[in-house]
Amino acid sequence: MTQEIRLRPVARDDLQVLQAVTNNGPETASVHGWFGWTDPAGLVRRWEENGLLTPDFGHLVVAEGPEALGHVSWYRSGQGPLNHSWNIGAGLLPAARGRGVGTAAQRLLVHYLFAHTQVHRIDAHTDVTNTAEQRALEKAGFTREGTLRGAQFRNGGYHDMAVYSILRPEVTLG
């Protein structure tokens, strides 16, 4: 990495990067992040409605200097009637992969969510064959918990998912 990786809210000009990561086909999204074509105007509508930040989910841009490299996201995952956790994800442009950007972005997102919400647990799921993401999560401090068998439908079949988590006491804020 040549410059510091940071997270910031999504601006209108960033929407093309988010579209590229999620809606430009498997070559850009990666085989693990391609779920088929979606309404390209849907992302714009959601951004216009709430800036992609709500009490239940959010997206932030992963940036290096002024350049948007992709995004991180989270959504509320119920853990019973009294509490919830966050499930996180990341999507990077191909040029940003393989150089520590994902690890840095996920570490920043963990710090952000623990600093600004009361959750005790953050988890992430990734395809069991996505070794690059598994390494990134482990470098970001996550612990592998197990496998969700046949949990994700993608590209005509069901895929096993590796489950990772990190708990609030495992992270030093500040």
mmCIF file of N, CA and C in Angstrom, residues 10-12 15 18-19 23 38-54 57 59:
data_model
loop_
_atom_site.group_PDB
_atom_site.id
_atom_site.type_symbol
_atom_site.label_atom_id
_atom_site.label_comp_id
_atom_site.label_asym_id
_atom_site.label_seq_id
_atom_site.Cartn_x
_atom_site.Cartn_y
_atom_site.Cartn_z
ATOM 1 N N VAL A 10 -20.326 7.237 1.283
ATOM 2 C CA VAL A 10 -20.448 7.140 -0.173
ATOM 3 C C VAL A 10 -20.964 8.464 -0.729
ATOM 4 N N ALA A 11 -20.252 9.040 -1.685
ATOM 5 C CA ALA A 11 -20.684 10.229 -2.410
ATOM 6 C C ALA A 11 -21.273 9.785 -3.750
ATOM 7 N N ARG A 12 -22.012 10.664 -4.389
ATOM 8 C CA ARG A 12 -22.631 10.323 -5.674
ATOM 9 C C ARG A 12 -21.590 9.804 -6.668
ATOM 10 N N LEU A 15 -20.704 6.032 -6.631
ATOM 11 C CA LEU A 15 -21.672 4.997 -6.984
ATOM 12 C C LEU A 15 -21.196 4.156 -8.156
ATOM 13 N N LEU A 18 -19.063 1.385 -6.726
ATOM 14 C CA LEU A 18 -19.875 0.348 -6.097
ATOM 15 C C LEU A 18 -20.565 -0.502 -7.153
ATOM 16 N N GLN A 19 -21.059 0.134 -8.228
ATOM 17 C CA GLN A 19 -21.672 -0.616 -9.329
ATOM 18 C C GLN A 19 -20.649 -1.542 -9.977
ATOM 19 N N ASN A 23 -21.884 -5.070 -9.979
ATOM 20 C CA ASN A 23 -22.816 -5.244 -11.098
ATOM 21 C C ASN A 23 -22.142 -5.184 -12.467
ATOM 22 N N THR A 38 -28.234 -6.851 -11.330
ATOM 23 C CA THR A 38 -29.255 -6.201 -10.517
ATOM 24 C C THR A 38 -29.631 -4.876 -11.148
ATOM 25 N N ASP A 39 -30.708 -4.297 -10.683
ATOM 26 C CA ASP A 39 -31.195 -3.012 -11.187
ATOM 27 C C ASP A 39 -30.135 -1.936 -10.936
ATOM 28 N N PRO A 40 -29.510 -1.392 -11.982
ATOM 29 C CA PRO A 40 -28.457 -0.398 -11.767
ATOM 30 C C PRO A 40 -28.967 0.890 -11.129
ATOM 31 N N ALA A 41 -30.238 1.201 -11.312
ATOM 32 C CA ALA A 41 -30.793 2.419 -10.705
ATOM 33 C C ALA A 41 -31.134 2.210 -9.233
ATOM 34 N N GLY A 42 -31.201 0.956 -8.786
ATOM 35 C CA GLY A 42 -31.552 0.678 -7.394
ATOM 36 C C GLY A 42 -30.544 1.245 -6.411
ATOM 37 N N LEU A 43 -29.283 1.132 -6.733
ATOM 38 C CA LEU A 43 -28.242 1.671 -5.865
ATOM 39 C C LEU A 43 -28.367 3.188 -5.762
ATOM 40 N N VAL A 44 -28.626 3.840 -6.880
ATOM 41 C CA VAL A 44 -28.793 5.303 -6.884
ATOM 42 C C VAL A 44 -29.998 5.696 -6.042
ATOM 43 N N ARG A 45 -31.106 4.974 -6.201
ATOM 44 C CA ARG A 45 -32.314 5.278 -5.409
ATOM 45 C C ARG A 45 -32.041 5.138 -3.915
ATOM 46 N N ARG A 46 -31.372 4.053 -3.532
ATOM 47 C CA ARG A 46 -31.083 3.855 -2.104
ATOM 48 C C ARG A 46 -30.132 4.932 -1.587
ATOM 49 N N TRP A 47 -29.140 5.315 -2.389
ATOM 50 C CA TRP A 47 -28.219 6.370 -1.976
ATOM 51 C C TRP A 47 -28.968 7.700 -1.820
ATOM 52 N N GLU A 48 -29.850 8.018 -2.760
ATOM 53 C CA GLU A 48 -30.621 9.265 -2.666
ATOM 54 C C GLU A 48 -31.538 9.262 -1.446
ATOM 55 N N GLU A 49 -32.040 8.100 -1.059
ATOM 56 C CA GLU A 49 -32.957 7.990 0.066
ATOM 57 C C GLU A 49 -32.247 8.135 1.408
ATOM 58 N N ASN A 50 -31.068 7.499 1.562
ATOM 59 C CA ASN A 50 -30.456 7.479 2.895
ATOM 60 C C ASN A 50 -28.930 7.523 2.891
ATOM 61 N N GLY A 51 -28.311 7.779 1.740
ATOM 62 C CA GLY A 51 -26.857 7.813 1.683
ATOM 63 C C GLY A 51 -26.198 6.474 1.957
ATOM 64 N N LEU A 52 -26.979 5.396 1.907
ATOM 65 C CA LEU A 52 -26.520 4.032 2.186
ATOM 66 C C LEU A 52 -26.054 3.862 3.626
ATOM 67 N N LEU A 53 -26.652 4.661 4.525
ATOM 68 C CA LEU A 53 -26.369 4.548 5.961
ATOM 69 C C LEU A 53 -27.690 4.594 6.722
ATOM 70 N N THR A 54 -28.042 3.486 7.373
ATOM 71 C CA THR A 54 -29.264 3.418 8.168
ATOM 72 C C THR A 54 -28.927 2.731 9.493
ATOM 73 N N PHE A 57 -28.239 -1.094 8.302
ATOM 74 C CA PHE A 57 -27.204 -1.466 7.343
ATOM 75 C C PHE A 57 -26.423 -0.230 6.923
ATOM 76 N N HIS A 59 -23.001 1.216 4.051
ATOM 77 C CA HIS A 59 -21.892 1.059 3.113
ATOM 78 C C HIS A 59 -20.966 2.244 3.293
#
